[in-house]
Coordinates of C-alpha atoms in Angstrom, one line a residue:
Chain A
X1 CA 0.0 0.0 0.0
X2 CA 3.0 2.3 -0.3
X3 CA 1.6 4.4 -3.1
X4 CA -1.8 4.7 -1.5
X5 CA 0.0 5.6 1.7
X6 CA 2.0 8.4 0.0
X7 CA -0.9 10.0 -2.0
X8 CA -3.2 10.2 0.9
X9 CA -2.5 12.4 3.9
X10 CA -2.9 10.9 7.3
X11 CA -6.5 11.7 8.5
X12 CA -9.9 10.3 9.1
X13 CA -10.6 9.3 5.5
X14 CA -7.3 7.3 5.0
X15 CA -7.8 5.8 8.5
X16 CA -11.4 4.7 7.7
X17 CA -10.2 3.0 4.4
X18 CA -7.3 1.1 6.1
X19 CA -9.5 0.1 9.0
X20 CA -12.2 -1.3 6.7
X21 CA -9.7 -3.2 4.5
X22 CA -8.1 -4.7 7.6
X23 CA -11.5 -5.8 9.0
X24 CA -12.8 -7.5 5.9
X25 CA -9.5 -9.3 5.1
X26 CA -8.7 -10.6 8.5
X27 CA -9.4 -14.3 8.4
X28 CA -11.4 -15.5 11.4
X29 CA -12.4 -11.9 12.2
X30 CA -16.2 -11.2 12.6
X31 CA -16.1 -8.9 9.6
X32 CA -14.2 -11.2 7.2
X33 CA -15.5 -11.2 3.7
X34 CA -14.3 -14.0 1.2
X35 CA -12.3 -12.5 -1.7
X36 CA -15.1 -13.4 -4.3
X37 CA -17.5 -11.1 -2.4
X38 CA -15.1 -8.1 -2.2
X39 CA -16.8 -6.0 -4.8
X40 CA -15.8 -2.3 -4.9
X41 CA -17.6 0.1 -7.2
X42 CA -16.5 3.6 -8.3
X43 CA -18.3 6.3 -10.1
X44 CA -16.1 7.8 -12.9
X45 CA -16.9 11.5 -13.6
X46 CA -15.7 13.5 -10.6
X47 CA -14.6 10.4 -8.7
X48 CA -11.8 8.9 -10.9
X49 CA -11.3 11.8 -13.3
X50 CA -12.4 15.4 -13.3
X51 CA -15.7 16.7 -14.6
X52 CA -15.1 20.4 -15.1
X53 CA -15.6 22.7 -16.9
X54 CA -17.9 20.1 -18.3
X55 CA -18.2 16.3 -18.4
X56 CA -15.4 15.0 -20.6
X57 CA -17.9 13.0 -22.7
X58 CA -19.8 16.2 -23.4
X59 CA -16.6 17.8 -24.7
X60 CA -16.3 14.7 -27.0
X61 CA -19.8 15.2 -28.2
X62 CA -19.3 18.9 -29.0
X63 CA -16.1 18.1 -30.8
X64 CA -17.8 15.4 -32.8
X65 CA -20.7 17.6 -33.7
X66 CA -18.3 20.2 -35.1
X67 CA -16.4 17.5 -37.1
X68 CA -19.7 16.1 -38.5
X69 CA -21.4 19.4 -39.2
X70 CA -20.4 19.7 -42.9
X71 CA -22.3 16.5 -43.5
X72 CA -25.4 17.9 -41.7
X73 CA -26.3 21.3 -43.1
X74 CA -29.7 21.0 -41.4
X75 CA -28.0 21.4 -38.0
X76 CA -27.5 25.2 -38.8
X77 CA -31.3 25.7 -38.2
X78 CA -31.9 23.0 -35.6
X79 CA -31.6 23.4 -31.8
X80 CA -29.6 22.5 -29.8
X81 CA -27.2 21.7 -32.7
X82 CA -27.2 25.3 -33.9
X83 CA -26.2 26.5 -30.4
X84 CA -23.3 24.0 -30.3
X85 CA -22.0 25.1 -33.7
X86 CA -22.2 28.8 -32.6
X87 CA -20.6 28.0 -29.2
X88 CA -23.7 29.2 -27.4
X89 CA -23.4 26.9 -24.3
X90 CA -26.2 28.7 -22.5
X91 CA -28.8 27.5 -25.1
X92 CA -27.2 24.0 -25.1
X93 CA -27.6 23.9 -21.3
X94 CA -31.2 25.3 -21.5
X95 CA -32.1 22.4 -23.8
X96 CA -31.8 20.2 -20.7
X97 CA -31.2 16.5 -20.4
X98 CA -33.5 15.8 -23.4
X99 CA -31.5 18.2 -25.6
X100 CA -28.1 16.8 -24.5
X101 CA -29.3 13.2 -25.0
X102 CA -30.2 14.2 -28.6
X103 CA -26.7 15.5 -29.1
X104 CA -25.3 12.3 -27.6
X105 CA -27.5 10.1 -29.9
X106 CA -26.4 12.0 -33.0
X107 CA -22.8 11.4 -32.3
X108 CA -23.0 7.9 -30.8
X109 CA -24.9 6.1 -33.5
X110 CA -24.8 5.3 -37.2
X111 CA -21.5 3.3 -37.0
X112 CA -20.4 -0.1 -35.8
X113 CA -19.2 -0.6 -32.2
X114 CA -15.7 -1.2 -33.6
X115 CA -15.8 2.1 -35.5
X116 CA -17.0 3.9 -32.4
X117 CA -14.1 2.5 -30.3
X118 CA -11.7 3.9 -32.9
X119 CA -13.4 7.3 -32.9
X120 CA -13.1 7.5 -29.1
X121 CA -9.4 6.4 -29.2
X122 CA -8.6 8.9 -31.9
X123 CA -10.3 11.7 -30.0
X124 CA -8.5 10.9 -26.8
X125 CA -5.2 10.9 -28.6
X126 CA -5.6 14.5 -29.8
X127 CA -8.1 16.3 -27.6
X128 CA -6.8 18.5 -24.7
X129 CA -8.4 19.6 -21.5
X130 CA -9.0 23.4 -22.0
X131 CA -7.4 24.4 -18.7
X132 CA -4.7 21.7 -18.0
X133 CA -3.8 21.5 -21.7
X134 CA -3.3 17.7 -21.4
X135 CA -5.1 14.7 -22.7
X136 CA -8.2 14.0 -20.8
X137 CA -6.9 10.6 -19.7
X138 CA -4.2 12.4 -17.7
X139 CA -6.8 14.5 -15.8
X140 CA -7.4 11.5 -13.5
X141 CA -7.1 11.3 -9.7
X142 CA -3.8 9.6 -8.6
X143 CA -5.0 9.0 -5.0
X144 CA -8.1 7.1 -6.4
X145 CA -6.0 5.0 -8.7
X146 CA -3.7 4.2 -5.8
X147 CA -6.7 3.3 -3.7
X148 CA -8.0 0.9 -6.4
X149 CA -4.5 -0.7 -6.6
X150 CA -4.5 -1.1 -2.9
X151 CA -7.9 -2.7 -2.9
X152 CA -7.0 -5.1 -5.7
X153 CA -3.9 -6.1 -3.8
X154 CA -6.2 -7.0 -1.0
X155 CA -8.4 -9.3 -3.1
X156 CA -11.0 -6.8 -4.1
X157 CA -12.5 -6.7 -7.6
X158 CA -12.9 -3.1 -8.8
X159 CA -15.7 -1.9 -11.0
X160 CA -16.6 1.4 -12.6
X161 CA -20.3 2.3 -12.2
X162 CA -20.8 5.5 -14.1
X163 CA -23.5 7.5 -15.8
X164 CA -21.1 7.9 -18.7
X165 CA -21.4 5.8 -21.8
X166 CA -20.0 2.3 -21.4
X167 CA -18.5 2.3 -24.9
X168 CA -16.9 5.7 -24.3
X169 CA -15.0 4.3 -21.2
X170 CA -14.0 0.8 -22.2
X171 CA -11.4 1.8 -24.8
X172 CA -9.1 3.4 -22.2
X173 CA -10.0 2.5 -18.6
X174 CA -7.9 -0.7 -18.6
X175 CA -4.7 1.3 -19.5
X176 CA -5.5 4.2 -17.2
X177 CA -7.2 2.6 -14.2
X178 CA -6.3 -1.1 -14.5
X179 CA -10.0 -1.9 -14.9
X180 CA -10.9 -4.3 -17.7
X181 CA -13.8 -3.6 -20.1
X182 CA -16.0 -6.4 -18.5
X183 CA -15.8 -4.5 -15.2
X184 CA -17.4 -1.3 -16.5
X185 CA -21.0 -0.6 -15.9
X186 CA -22.4 2.5 -17.7
X187 CA -25.1 4.0 -19.8
X188 CA -25.7 2.5 -23.2
X189 CA -27.5 2.8 -26.5
X190 CA -29.2 0.1 -28.4
X191 CA -27.0 -2.0 -30.7
X192 CA -28.2 -4.2 -33.5
X193 CA -26.6 -7.4 -34.8
X194 CA -26.3 -7.3 -38.6
X195 CA -24.5 -9.4 -41.2
X196 CA -22.9 -7.0 -43.7
X197 CA -22.8 -7.5 -47.5
X198 CA -19.3 -9.0 -47.1
X199 CA -20.8 -11.7 -44.8
X200 CA -19.1 -10.1 -41.8
X201 CA -21.3 -9.6 -38.7
X202 CA -21.3 -6.2 -37.0
X203 CA -23.1 -4.5 -34.2
X204 CA -24.6 -1.2 -35.4
X205 CA -25.1 1.6 -32.9
X206 CA -28.7 2.8 -33.1
X207 CA -29.9 6.3 -32.0
X208 CA -31.9 5.0 -29.0
X209 CA -31.1 4.9 -25.3
X210 CA -30.8 1.4 -23.9
X211 CA -30.1 2.2 -20.2
X212 CA -29.2 5.3 -18.2
X213 CA -26.9 4.2 -15.3
X214 CA -27.4 7.2 -13.0
X215 CA -29.2 7.9 -9.8
X216 CA -31.7 5.1 -9.1
X217 CA -30.4 3.5 -12.2
X218 CA -27.0 2.7 -10.5
X219 CA -28.3 0.0 -8.2
X220 CA -30.3 -1.4 -11.2
X221 CA -27.0 -1.5 -13.2
X222 CA -25.1 -3.0 -10.4
X223 CA -27.6 -5.8 -10.1
X224 CA -27.9 -6.3 -13.8
X225 CA -24.1 -6.3 -14.6
X226 CA -22.5 -7.5 -11.4
X227 CA -25.3 -9.4 -9.7
X228 CA -23.6 -9.1 -6.3
X229 CA -24.0 -6.2 -3.9
X230 CA -20.8 -4.2 -3.4
X231 CA -19.2 -3.9 0.0
X232 CA -17.3 -0.7 -1.0
X233 CA -18.6 2.2 -3.0
X234 CA -17.2 5.6 -3.9
X235 CA -19.0 8.5 -5.6
X236 CA -18.9 12.3 -5.6
X237 CA -22.4 13.5 -6.5
X238 CA -26.1 13.1 -5.9
X239 CA -26.2 10.8 -8.9
X240 CA -24.3 8.3 -6.7
X241 CA -26.7 8.5 -3.7
X242 CA -28.7 5.4 -4.5
X243 CA -25.5 3.4 -5.3
X244 CA -24.2 4.3 -1.8
X245 CA -27.6 3.5 -0.2
X246 CA -27.7 0.2 -2.0
X247 CA -24.2 -0.7 -0.9
X248 CA -24.9 0.4 2.7
X249 CA -28.1 -1.7 3.0
X250 CA -26.2 -5.1 2.8
X251 CA -25.3 -7.1 5.8
X252 CA -21.8 -7.0 7.4
X253 CA -19.1 -4.4 7.1
X254 CA -19.5 -1.7 4.4
X255 CA -17.6 1.3 3.2
X256 CA -19.2 4.3 1.5
X257 CA -17.2 7.3 0.4
X258 CA -17.7 10.6 -1.3
X259 CA -15.1 12.7 -3.0
X260 CA -15.7 16.4 -2.1
X261 CA -14.2 18.8 -4.6
X262 CA -12.6 21.4 -2.3
X263 CA -9.4 22.3 -4.0
X264 CA -9.8 25.4 -6.1
X265 CA -6.1 25.7 -6.6
X266 CA -5.1 22.3 -7.7
X267 CA -8.4 21.2 -9.2
X268 CA -11.9 22.8 -8.7
X269 CA -14.1 23.6 -5.7
X270 CA -17.8 23.0 -6.1
X271 CA -20.7 21.1 -4.6
X272 CA -24.3 22.1 -4.1
X273 CA -24.6 24.7 -6.9
X274 CA -22.6 22.9 -9.6
X275 CA -24.2 22.1 -13.0
X276 CA -21.9 19.1 -13.4
X277 CA -21.5 16.7 -10.4
X278 CA -23.9 18.5 -8.1
X279 CA -23.3 17.3 -4.5
X280 CA -26.1 18.3 -2.2
X281 CA -28.4 15.7 -0.8
X282 CA -25.7 13.1 -0.6
X283 CA -23.5 15.6 1.4
X284 CA -26.4 16.1 3.8
X285 CA -27.0 12.5 4.5
X286 CA -23.3 11.4 4.7
X287 CA -22.6 12.3 8.4
X288 CA -25.6 10.5 9.8
X289 CA -24.8 7.4 7.8
X290 CA -21.1 7.5 8.7
X291 CA -20.1 7.8 5.1
X292 CA -16.5 9.0 4.6
X293 CA -16.3 12.4 2.9
X294 CA -12.9 13.0 1.3
X295 CA -11.7 16.6 1.4
X296 CA -9.5 16.7 -1.7
X297 CA -7.6 19.7 -0.5
X298 CA -6.7 18.2 2.9
X299 CA -6.8 14.5 2.2
X300 CA -4.7 14.2 -1.0
X301 CA -1.0 14.9 -1.2
X302 CA -1.3 14.8 -5.0
X303 CA -4.2 15.2 -7.4
X304 CA -3.0 14.4 -10.9
X305 CA -0.4 11.9 -12.0
X306 CA 1.6 14.6 -13.9
X307 CA 2.3 16.4 -10.6
X308 CA 4.6 13.6 -9.6
X309 CA 6.8 13.8 -12.6
Chain B
X1 CA -5.4 -30.6 -17.5
X2 CA -5.7 -34.1 -16.0
X3 CA -9.5 -34.0 -15.5
X4 CA -10.1 -32.5 -18.9
X5 CA -7.9 -35.2 -20.3
X6 CA -9.8 -38.0 -18.6
X7 CA -13.4 -36.9 -19.3
X8 CA -12.7 -36.3 -23.0
X9 CA -11.9 -39.2 -25.3
X10 CA -8.9 -38.8 -27.7
X11 CA -10.3 -37.5 -31.0
X12 CA -10.7 -34.5 -33.2
X13 CA -12.6 -32.4 -30.7
X14 CA -10.2 -32.8 -27.8
X15 CA -7.2 -32.3 -30.2
X16 CA -8.7 -29.1 -31.6
X17 CA -9.2 -27.7 -28.1
X18 CA -5.7 -28.6 -26.9
X19 CA -4.1 -27.2 -30.1
X20 CA -6.0 -24.0 -29.7
X21 CA -5.0 -23.5 -26.1
X22 CA -1.4 -24.2 -26.9
X23 CA -1.4 -21.7 -29.8
X24 CA -2.9 -18.7 -27.9
X25 CA -0.8 -19.3 -24.8
X26 CA 2.6 -19.7 -26.4
X27 CA 4.5 -16.6 -25.7
X28 CA 6.2 -15.3 -28.8
X29 CA 4.0 -17.4 -31.1
X30 CA 2.1 -15.8 -33.9
X31 CA -1.3 -16.7 -32.3
X32 CA -0.4 -15.6 -28.8
X33 CA -3.2 -13.8 -26.9
X34 CA -2.6 -11.8 -23.7
X35 CA -4.4 -13.3 -20.7
X36 CA -6.7 -10.3 -20.4
X37 CA -8.1 -11.0 -23.9
X38 CA -8.7 -14.7 -23.3
X39 CA -12.4 -14.5 -23.1
X40 CA -14.3 -17.8 -23.3
X41 CA -18.1 -17.8 -23.5
X42 CA -20.5 -20.7 -22.9
X43 CA -24.2 -21.1 -23.5
X44 CA -25.9 -22.8 -20.6
X45 CA -29.0 -24.9 -21.5
X46 CA -27.8 -27.9 -23.5
X47 CA -24.2 -26.8 -23.3
X48 CA -23.3 -26.9 -19.6
X49 CA -26.4 -28.6 -18.3
X50 CA -29.2 -30.7 -19.9
X51 CA -32.3 -29.1 -21.4
X52 CA -34.7 -32.1 -21.8
X53 CA -37.5 -33.0 -21.3
X54 CA -37.8 -29.2 -21.1
X55 CA -35.6 -26.2 -20.2
X56 CA -35.0 -26.5 -16.4
X57 CA -36.1 -22.9 -15.9
X58 CA -39.5 -23.8 -17.5
X59 CA -39.8 -26.6 -15.0
X60 CA -39.2 -24.0 -12.3
X61 CA -41.9 -21.7 -13.8
X62 CA -44.4 -24.6 -13.9
X63 CA -43.7 -25.5 -10.3
X64 CA -44.0 -21.9 -9.2
X65 CA -47.3 -21.5 -11.0
X66 CA -48.7 -24.5 -9.1
X67 CA -47.4 -23.1 -5.8
X68 CA -48.9 -19.7 -6.5
X69 CA -52.2 -20.9 -8.0
X70 CA -54.2 -20.7 -4.7
X71 CA -53.5 -16.9 -4.6
X72 CA -54.6 -16.6 -8.3
X73 CA -58.1 -18.1 -8.7
X74 CA -58.3 -16.3 -12.0
X75 CA -55.7 -18.6 -13.6
X76 CA -58.3 -21.4 -13.7
X77 CA -60.0 -19.6 -16.6
X78 CA -57.0 -17.9 -18.2
X79 CA -54.7 -19.5 -20.8
X80 CA -52.0 -20.6 -20.8
X81 CA -52.2 -20.6 -17.0
X82 CA -55.2 -23.0 -17.1
X83 CA -53.3 -25.5 -19.2
X84 CA -50.3 -25.4 -16.8
X85 CA -52.5 -26.2 -13.9
X86 CA -54.2 -29.0 -15.8
X87 CA -50.9 -30.4 -17.0
X88 CA -51.9 -29.8 -20.6
X89 CA -48.4 -29.2 -22.0
X90 CA -49.6 -29.2 -25.6
X91 CA -51.7 -26.1 -25.0
X92 CA -48.8 -24.5 -23.1
X93 CA -46.5 -25.2 -26.1
X94 CA -49.1 -23.9 -28.5
X95 CA -49.2 -20.6 -26.7
X96 CA -45.7 -20.0 -28.2
X97 CA -43.0 -17.7 -27.0
X98 CA -45.5 -15.0 -26.1
X99 CA -47.5 -17.4 -23.9
X100 CA -44.4 -18.8 -22.1
X101 CA -43.0 -15.3 -21.6
X102 CA -46.3 -14.4 -19.8
X103 CA -45.8 -17.4 -17.5
X104 CA -42.2 -16.3 -16.9
X105 CA -43.3 -12.8 -16.0
X106 CA -46.0 -14.0 -13.6
X107 CA -43.4 -16.0 -11.7
X108 CA -40.4 -13.7 -12.0
X109 CA -41.9 -10.5 -10.7
X110 CA -43.7 -9.0 -7.8
X111 CA -40.8 -9.6 -5.4
X112 CA -37.4 -8.1 -4.6
X113 CA -34.3 -9.4 -6.2
X114 CA -33.2 -10.9 -2.8
X115 CA -36.5 -12.7 -2.4
X116 CA -36.3 -14.1 -5.9
X117 CA -32.7 -15.4 -5.2
X118 CA -34.1 -17.3 -2.2
X119 CA -37.0 -18.7 -4.2
X120 CA -34.6 -20.1 -6.8
X121 CA -32.3 -21.5 -4.1
X122 CA -35.2 -23.2 -2.3
X123 CA -36.5 -24.7 -5.5
X124 CA -33.1 -26.1 -6.5
X125 CA -32.8 -27.7 -3.1
X126 CA -36.0 -29.7 -3.4
X127 CA -36.9 -30.1 -7.1
X128 CA -35.8 -33.2 -8.9
X129 CA -35.2 -34.0 -12.6
X130 CA -38.1 -36.2 -13.7
X131 CA -35.9 -38.9 -15.3
X132 CA -32.6 -38.8 -13.4
X133 CA -34.4 -38.1 -10.1
X134 CA -31.6 -35.8 -8.9
X135 CA -31.3 -32.1 -8.3
X136 CA -31.1 -30.1 -11.5
X137 CA -27.7 -28.8 -10.5
X138 CA -26.4 -32.3 -10.8
X139 CA -27.6 -32.7 -14.4
X140 CA -24.5 -30.8 -15.6
X141 CA -21.9 -31.9 -18.1
X142 CA -18.7 -33.0 -16.4
X143 CA -16.5 -32.7 -19.5
X144 CA -17.6 -29.1 -20.0
X145 CA -16.9 -28.3 -16.3
X146 CA -13.4 -29.9 -16.8
X147 CA -13.0 -27.9 -20.0
X148 CA -13.7 -24.6 -18.2
X149 CA -11.3 -25.5 -15.4
X150 CA -8.6 -26.3 -18.0
X151 CA -9.2 -23.0 -19.8
X152 CA -9.1 -21.0 -16.5
X153 CA -5.8 -22.8 -15.6
X154 CA -4.5 -21.4 -18.9
X155 CA -5.5 -17.8 -18.1
X156 CA -8.9 -17.7 -19.7
X157 CA -11.8 -15.9 -18.1
X158 CA -15.0 -18.0 -18.5
X159 CA -18.4 -16.4 -19.0
X160 CA -21.9 -17.9 -19.3
X161 CA -23.9 -16.3 -22.2
X162 CA -27.3 -17.9 -22.0
X163 CA -30.9 -17.2 -23.1
X164 CA -31.9 -18.2 -19.5
X165 CA -32.7 -15.6 -16.9
X166 CA -29.6 -14.1 -15.4
X167 CA -31.1 -14.0 -11.9
X168 CA -32.2 -17.7 -12.2
X169 CA -28.5 -18.7 -12.9
X170 CA -26.5 -16.5 -10.6
X171 CA -27.5 -18.1 -7.3
X172 CA -25.8 -21.5 -8.2
X173 CA -23.4 -21.2 -11.1
X174 CA -20.4 -20.2 -8.9
X175 CA -20.7 -23.3 -6.8
X176 CA -21.5 -25.7 -9.7
X177 CA -19.4 -24.2 -12.6
X178 CA -16.9 -22.0 -10.8
X179 CA -18.3 -18.9 -12.6
X180 CA -19.0 -15.9 -10.4
X181 CA -22.2 -13.9 -10.8
X182 CA -20.5 -11.0 -12.6
X183 CA -19.5 -13.4 -15.4
X184 CA -23.1 -14.4 -16.2
X185 CA -24.8 -12.8 -19.2
X186 CA -28.5 -13.7 -19.6
X187 CA -32.0 -12.6 -20.2
X188 CA -33.5 -10.2 -17.7
X189 CA -36.6 -8.4 -16.6
X190 CA -36.9 -4.8 -15.5
X191 CA -36.0 -4.0 -11.9
X192 CA -37.0 -0.9 -10.1
X193 CA -35.1 0.8 -7.2
X194 CA -37.4 1.6 -4.3
X195 CA -36.9 2.7 -0.7
X196 CA -39.3 0.7 1.5
X197 CA -41.3 2.0 4.4
X198 CA -38.5 0.9 6.7
X199 CA -36.1 3.1 4.9
X200 CA -34.4 0.0 3.3
X201 CA -33.7 0.2 -0.4
X202 CA -34.8 -2.7 -2.5
X203 CA -34.9 -3.7 -6.2
X204 CA -38.4 -4.8 -7.2
X205 CA -38.8 -7.2 -10.1
X206 CA -41.3 -5.8 -12.6
X207 CA -43.4 -8.0 -15.0
X208 CA -41.6 -6.6 -18.1
X209 CA -38.8 -8.0 -20.2
X210 CA -35.6 -6.0 -20.2
X211 CA -33.5 -8.0 -22.6
X212 CA -33.6 -11.4 -24.4
X213 CA -30.1 -12.8 -24.7
X214 CA -30.8 -15.3 -27.4
X215 CA -29.9 -15.6 -31.1
X216 CA -28.9 -12.2 -32.5
X217 CA -29.3 -10.9 -28.9
X218 CA -26.2 -12.9 -27.8
X219 CA -23.6 -10.7 -29.6
X220 CA -25.5 -7.7 -28.3
X221 CA -25.3 -9.1 -24.7
X222 CA -21.6 -10.0 -25.1
X223 CA -20.9 -6.4 -26.2
X224 CA -23.0 -4.9 -23.5
X225 CA -21.8 -7.0 -20.5
X226 CA -18.3 -8.0 -21.5
X227 CA -17.3 -5.3 -24.0
X228 CA -14.6 -7.5 -25.5
X229 CA -15.0 -10.1 -28.3
X230 CA -14.5 -13.7 -27.1
X231 CA -11.8 -15.9 -28.7
X232 CA -13.5 -19.1 -27.6
X233 CA -17.3 -19.9 -27.7
X234 CA -19.3 -23.0 -27.1
X235 CA -23.0 -23.5 -27.8
X236 CA -25.3 -26.3 -28.8
X237 CA -28.3 -24.9 -30.7
X238 CA -29.3 -22.4 -33.4
X239 CA -29.8 -19.8 -30.6
X240 CA -26.0 -19.8 -30.4
X241 CA -25.3 -19.3 -34.1
X242 CA -24.8 -15.5 -34.0
X243 CA -22.6 -15.8 -30.9
X244 CA -20.4 -18.2 -32.8
X245 CA -20.4 -16.0 -35.9
X246 CA -19.5 -12.9 -33.8
X247 CA -16.7 -14.8 -32.1
X248 CA -15.4 -16.2 -35.4
X249 CA -15.3 -12.7 -37.0
X250 CA -12.6 -11.3 -34.8
X251 CA -8.9 -11.2 -35.9
X252 CA -6.4 -13.9 -34.9
X253 CA -7.0 -17.5 -33.6
X254 CA -10.5 -18.4 -32.7
X255 CA -12.3 -21.5 -31.4
X256 CA -16.0 -22.2 -32.0
X257 CA -17.6 -25.4 -30.7
X258 CA -21.0 -27.0 -30.7
X259 CA -22.2 -29.8 -28.3
X260 CA -24.2 -32.3 -30.4
X261 CA -26.6 -34.4 -28.3
X262 CA -26.0 -37.9 -29.7
X263 CA -26.2 -40.1 -26.6
X264 CA -29.7 -41.6 -26.2
X265 CA -28.5 -44.0 -23.6
X266 CA -26.6 -41.7 -21.2
X267 CA -28.4 -38.4 -21.9
X268 CA -30.6 -37.6 -25.0
X269 CA -30.3 -37.7 -28.7
X270 CA -31.8 -34.7 -30.6
X271 CA -31.0 -31.9 -33.0
X272 CA -33.0 -30.6 -36.0
X273 CA -36.5 -31.5 -34.8
X274 CA -36.2 -30.7 -31.1
X275 CA -38.6 -28.3 -29.4
X276 CA -35.9 -27.4 -26.9
X277 CA -32.4 -26.7 -28.2
X278 CA -33.0 -27.1 -31.9
X279 CA -29.8 -27.5 -33.7
X280 CA -30.3 -27.2 -37.5
X281 CA -28.8 -24.2 -39.3
X282 CA -25.7 -24.1 -37.0
X283 CA -25.1 -27.8 -37.6
X284 CA -25.2 -27.1 -41.4
X285 CA -22.7 -24.2 -41.3
X286 CA -20.3 -25.7 -38.8
X287 CA -18.2 -27.9 -41.2
X288 CA -17.5 -25.1 -43.8
X289 CA -16.5 -22.8 -40.9
X290 CA -14.3 -25.4 -39.3
X291 CA -16.3 -25.2 -36.1
X292 CA -15.7 -28.2 -33.8
X293 CA -18.8 -30.4 -33.3
X294 CA -18.6 -32.5 -30.2
X295 CA -20.3 -35.9 -30.5
X296 CA -21.3 -36.5 -26.9
X297 CA -21.5 -40.2 -27.3
X298 CA -18.1 -40.6 -28.8
X299 CA -16.2 -37.7 -27.4
X300 CA -17.1 -37.8 -23.7
X301 CA -16.0 -40.6 -21.4
X302 CA -18.4 -39.4 -18.7
X303 CA -21.5 -37.2 -19.0
X304 CA -22.7 -36.4 -15.4
X305 CA -20.7 -35.9 -12.2
X306 CA -22.6 -38.6 -10.4
X307 CA -21.4 -41.3 -12.9
X308 CA -17.9 -40.9 -11.4
X309 CA -19.0 -41.7 -7.8

């Protein structure tokens, strides 16, 4: 646990994690959990990587729309496409979840799953975060990566349970977080099996939502994809509330954690008023439930991997 | 591979499996596949356990309907419920997929996921196969269990990809096959997150289909749940055809196998005309695609675990 030990400051959060891991891994102890049941789940946006000034997948969507615009002259007169092309983010935001889902569908369908994987990989190779000026896959939280490594070394199986698109995450999370594609639970669109004119079968991405893995959808996704209740869960927003409640409601020892974005200098500081990653109700209920709230500014010696270089 | 070696007779099928495993695990060889990508998928009904005289989950549904009938006097006049209660299997069969799905929904909803898991476990503990007079979880194919053990010993990750209900399989497949719940892909119904009057969150099973993981649904399920194309796939019926095609269409070395039920003495003999596990089109296309067809009678020294005792 040397890396976990060095990226987390001594304090209540680090102590709670170490205590929990010791309890569930001590053979013969009353809180012992067999390795097969050591399921740990992590939200992604705001928990494993940053989510400001906007969700990174939304930045992908906006970039894709601009790339695809020449093939879609009709977007010039159609909201919220028009607003995206004009850089009018207020109108985009005002279009609400329905508007943004429409943008997502327009950019996440009409190709095979293999083609989409390549589009994501190509974008990640060239796109840069507007403030850190680095690839998005570098704007990840080193202490959380070290925590996941520490858990895996103690027999845990780590999963991502994110509102983000599952096919947007799978191309890179193994390399960046050490989490294989089959341990990623996320939102998804409908895919359709087709045999092409060359006799080769493909999965076509259709412009329809299959599943939204957010809020009350997270326990549903955990049950559907993992089929076992986690004993350890980490989130950072109200969209993670039900995942934490579901984890907490199982028998035996449990750990529930929230990342609180408090470091305006090294990252961002936001919670109850934020458009992305709003943390309000979950922050209120955390103390009474003895959930661990991580204060990024105080608890983490380092935020991003590039700080260590 | 000692157990695999003893439950499979020497022959083309066994040789093809051993050759394939040697090729993909030989470091430096042209067919080498890194362990993380050694995904092996197995159908369940007819591939890992028997499916005659009817799918075992259908036997569960019929038993549940009889148990629940006193609370549903309306079933006496309602088809196909009436036919089930009268033991009129012809009328049940004539109600088709739509009729049987209705029976499934009536028995797989209206309770929490935890309650359903207990119902399945209790049924498996008491129900007996009508011909072998043993628990259904003993009517499993020892050579396939040995094959999965052999694959796992060679760095493969084994998954079930079945048309059966995912929540019907998860309670027992870890004990019987060594496959954990999170490596089971199957059909599912809608679940709904609710917080009960006691403040405890539950997932309620609703009477609506979420996903049918059969035929062209299998590649969709593999993509959705695993997110990586298998290099090894085993089925036994036309419902596995697209899964085998999807596996075959990837780059590099691939293994596709079919279990052919040819042993009328030790198990059953059926293929093109069978109501359950019909094997027709897949049997036709197997030779041209160099898929391995296992002849149960000739290729397996043992069929069920209890024969060894």
